[in-house]
Structure formats: structure tokens, C-alpha cells
């Protein structure tokens, strides 16, 4: 019974101890597990006479020398369960050749714990290399990366714990999300002399940091790591979450204010700036470090101001800005909206300035630039019409005012008509309207006028040019704005000796003429013709005697009723000479006597 117990105990110890013993026996002290002592070197083939211990389902990388040392080599990697590589290095799909090395990567199977390796060469290159250098640059290691060559090291007992690498205090900002997983590997790593990098084996024992990544303060995270020999290392990581971000002053670098506003510095800062901290929020206090504004708030120019804010963590921000005190108010132009110019008065462009007064809130009057910018006045300054003159006033700050003045030019000077105002004309010598027009002349201070511009307003003369009397002809002329009239009085006189007419007999002086109008007037005095009331007379035939002293006029009379009447008049031409004036005198006396008698008889009858 006792033997059975001992045997069972030994079996248990074997079962429990085998993994540990295997680990110690199968794992070398370094990363290179290719043990040269397990190889048998031959002229053409070099192979393991004892298997190399490997881990199942694990990736390994084999690297051997290539160019200049071993040109063509057949590589075999196999176990009792599978073959992983069996190819010549120059033709292998599992191996990569470079100018220095051949690198092959493979993964063991689930049941593989032992691996056989064989190298075969047709030439003696491999044999000569191994004879000269041994297994220098031959390496088999965990992973799929070809790392630097390390000679194979024998086994030894591992009682050294791994080490943590990294600072014991980690500073981070509240605005940066940094988890513990991100810290491990980035800031904290673990390394063991035998096992190598054990960062992925780090265990978080306690964690006061997670959940406070964005809250300022100091938090403890306890870590541990154990190597394959069960050596354990502990590490306390202090994570300090800080606010090291300066607060923010939002506002312009230049602030512009009106000199007339007289704003205080506090008002300017309140209206233009805001203070904020990403952690503390709104900051409602500031400190003025430099103030060149307050004592010069009413002087134009640029004034510097520096202000500072501080958050609860002591982070400070200083803001420098300039306050530009400027004059924004344009000058004031006072004056009429309209000016009237008359031709009868003196005026020019410069005379317009006298109508205005220009002032400014800051610039003195004499320093204000006041001038005419543009206008559409005529060059001769005479053309009547409506015009606009644009004035501008500019102060020393460049503020500009504009004033539009309406200018109305008036032609108040009437044109003149020069010429006779009184004329005398014989009823025999008719003055025509055209000839009368030629006696006149017209002129104007502005317009260009000629006799063609004369307009006949009234003419009482033309219809009575043969009838003695006083008549008038009125002309007018208009220069477009003013009207002028000129009246010519014409006295028609009878300067022709009289013609005596008795019934149908007419006696005229030799050398005199008898017009149709005169003849018609004489005919109307005949009783035989008065009732017909002729309005026109036409001489149809003239019959003279043998001596040329008498004529017979055969006439055709017409009246308004379009009736026609024929009549004959005997005309006797009497020659008056200075030698025989008695004839004219006697006949005149007879005519006067007869007329007197007729008048006397008429008066006596009326008296009765």
C-alpha cells in the first residue's frame, strides 16, 4: 500500500513538474533557440540529431547567411506531424532572399513541440562555412520578424523578476483622453531578461484613474507583471491630470472708437472682449497691466492696452491690443439749398462760397477743406436753366460731407428793338411791312437774334395805307425768356393835288395819277352808283380823243353780292401852268362856292 502511494506521488510530481522542467529544459536563455550542439555537420548535409523544442501553434522565423557564403541551400523544417519548409532557398516561396540573408517564416501545428532542421548543399560551401564560422548568423526565434543576430545561450535558472520601464508619475491634460490601456505600451512597458517584452502581460491591480480622465487631480494605478519563471514585479503609477491650458481672451487686436463717445476702458473691454477657460468656463475678472488710453481718451491716435486673465489652475493669458481714437463725424455744411443768378446782376462760381458756413466737431474751421467737387454750370455762365453744384467738406480725419446746391440762372434782360417810332408816308407811296422791318434792328445780351425773329403783333396800317390817318404797327421779339415790343406810328398824308369829279366826269391835273382805290372812292360818291355799293372796279377799256386831252374809261363794278355793273367815266386832263394860274383858281373858287351854297341851303331847310 505504501509503495502504491509513493508511486502515485511520483506520478503526480512528474505530471505537475513536467511543464516547468520542460520549460527550463526546452527554452534557451536567449532568443535564438537554434542549438548548434544538436546538429551533425556533414560535407553536403547538416541536420539535427536531436530535436529542437518549440511551442505549438507558434510562429517562428529562421534566418541563415546567403550571398558570398552559402549560394544554394536546401532548407528542411519538419516535425513528426508535418513538414513546414522543404525548398531550396533560391526557389522557396516561404523564404525571402536578400543580399545578406535568407529569411523563412513558418507556424507550428497544434501538436508540434519538437522540430527537426536539415541544411543540404551540392557544393561544399555550407560545409566550409560551418567549418570556418560555425553557426554564426544562423538563428531561429519566436515571431515573424527577423531581428539582429544573437548567439545561442545555454539554459540557466531564472529567479530575476521583470522590470517596469517608465516614469512613476505621468502628467496628462484634462482635455486629452488617455486610457490606462493607451498608457501601457506607450508610456509604461515591462521587460524580462529571459522572456523579453512582457508589456502585454501587465496586470492592473487597482485603478483610481479610469473615469477621471477629464478631471484634474492625482490618481494611483497599481500594476504588476509576472514572467514565465513566476517572478512578479509591482509598479505604482501616479497619474496627474492637470489643467495646463491657458485661458482664452477673445477679441480684436485693434479697437476703433469715436472721440465724441468718450467711452471708458471698462466699457470698451466689456463690449469687445470675452474671457473663457476650457476647464473653468467663463472668467469674469481681468487685470489691466498697461493703460495708455484712459488719460488720452479725447485725443486722436493709437493707444496701447494690455490685460491679463488667470484661471483657477494659475494659467495666465495676456492680451495686448490697440485702441484707435478716431473722428467719425463729418463736417457740417450750412447754407441755402438754392441760389438764383440773374443776368442783370454780377455773379461767378467763387461767389457761391459766401453762402455757406462749414464747421466740424474736432477740426478747426480753417483746417477744413471746403471746395467744389463738380458742377454742370455752362462755360459762359449765361445759359438760363437749372444746374447743380456739388460741394465737399473734408476734416483732418478724412470725413467727408457733400452738399448739393441748386443754381438757377435767369435771363431777366429783355432784348431790344431799335428803329423809328414815328413815320410819315404819302398815301401814294405805300410803306410795306417788309420795308418797315428792314428799318429795325434787334439785339440781346444773351441770345443771337435777327430780323427774322421779329413777330408782327399788330398792323392797322397795311389795310389803310392809302387812307390818310394815323396808324400803328407793333413788332415783338422773344429771346426765349423775355418779350420786347416796338411800336411804329405811321401817319398817312394826302400830299397829292385834288381831283375834281362831277357826275361821270373827272378832271385831273396833268402828271397826276389815279389809283383804283381813288377811282372807286369817287364812283361811290355818284348817286347813280351809291345804291349799287361797289367794292371793286376794273378798267375794261380806255378810249382817248385825238388830242390826248380826254379819255373815256369803260368800267366794270362789282359789289359784295357778286353783282356786276358797267359804267363809263369821262376823264379830262387839264394842264396847269404858271402863265395861266387863273384857270386853277377860278375852278377852285367855283367848287368852293358851289359847296358853300349847297351847305347853306341845307342849313336853311333844316332850320325851317
PDB file of N, CA, C and O in Angstrom, residues 243 291 443-444 555:
ATOM      1  N   UNK A 243      -4.633  70.908 -15.498  1.00  0.00           N
ATOM      2  CA  UNK A 243      -5.101  71.931 -16.438  1.00  0.00           C
ATOM      3  C   UNK A 243      -3.909  72.835 -16.712  1.00  0.00           C
ATOM      4  O   UNK A 243      -3.599  73.737 -15.946  1.00  0.00           O
ATOM      5  N   UNK A 291      -2.174 100.753 -19.567  1.00  0.00           N
ATOM      6  CA  UNK A 291      -3.318 101.553 -19.998  1.00  0.00           C
ATOM      7  C   UNK A 291      -2.837 102.918 -20.456  1.00  0.00           C
ATOM      8  O   UNK A 291      -2.558 103.805 -19.649  1.00  0.00           O
ATOM      9  N   UNK A 443     -31.326 143.149 -80.865  1.00  0.00           N
ATOM     10  CA  UNK A 443     -30.119 142.687 -80.158  1.00  0.00           C
ATOM     11  C   UNK A 443     -30.532 142.161 -78.786  1.00  0.00           C
ATOM     12  O   UNK A 443     -31.619 142.474 -78.285  1.00  0.00           O
ATOM     13  N   UNK A 444     -29.645 141.324 -78.190  1.00  0.00           N
ATOM     14  CA  UNK A 444     -29.909 140.752 -76.854  1.00  0.00           C
ATOM     15  C   UNK A 444     -28.576 140.506 -76.161  1.00  0.00           C
ATOM     16  O   UNK A 444     -27.551 140.257 -76.816  1.00  0.00           O
ATOM     17  N   UNK A 555     -65.783 150.955-117.413  1.00  0.00           N
ATOM     18  CA  UNK A 555     -65.505 150.262-116.146  1.00  0.00           C
ATOM     19  C   UNK A 555     -66.487 149.130-115.902  1.00  0.00           C
ATOM     20  O   UNK A 555     -67.599 149.160-116.418  1.00  0.00           O
TER      21      UNK A 555
END
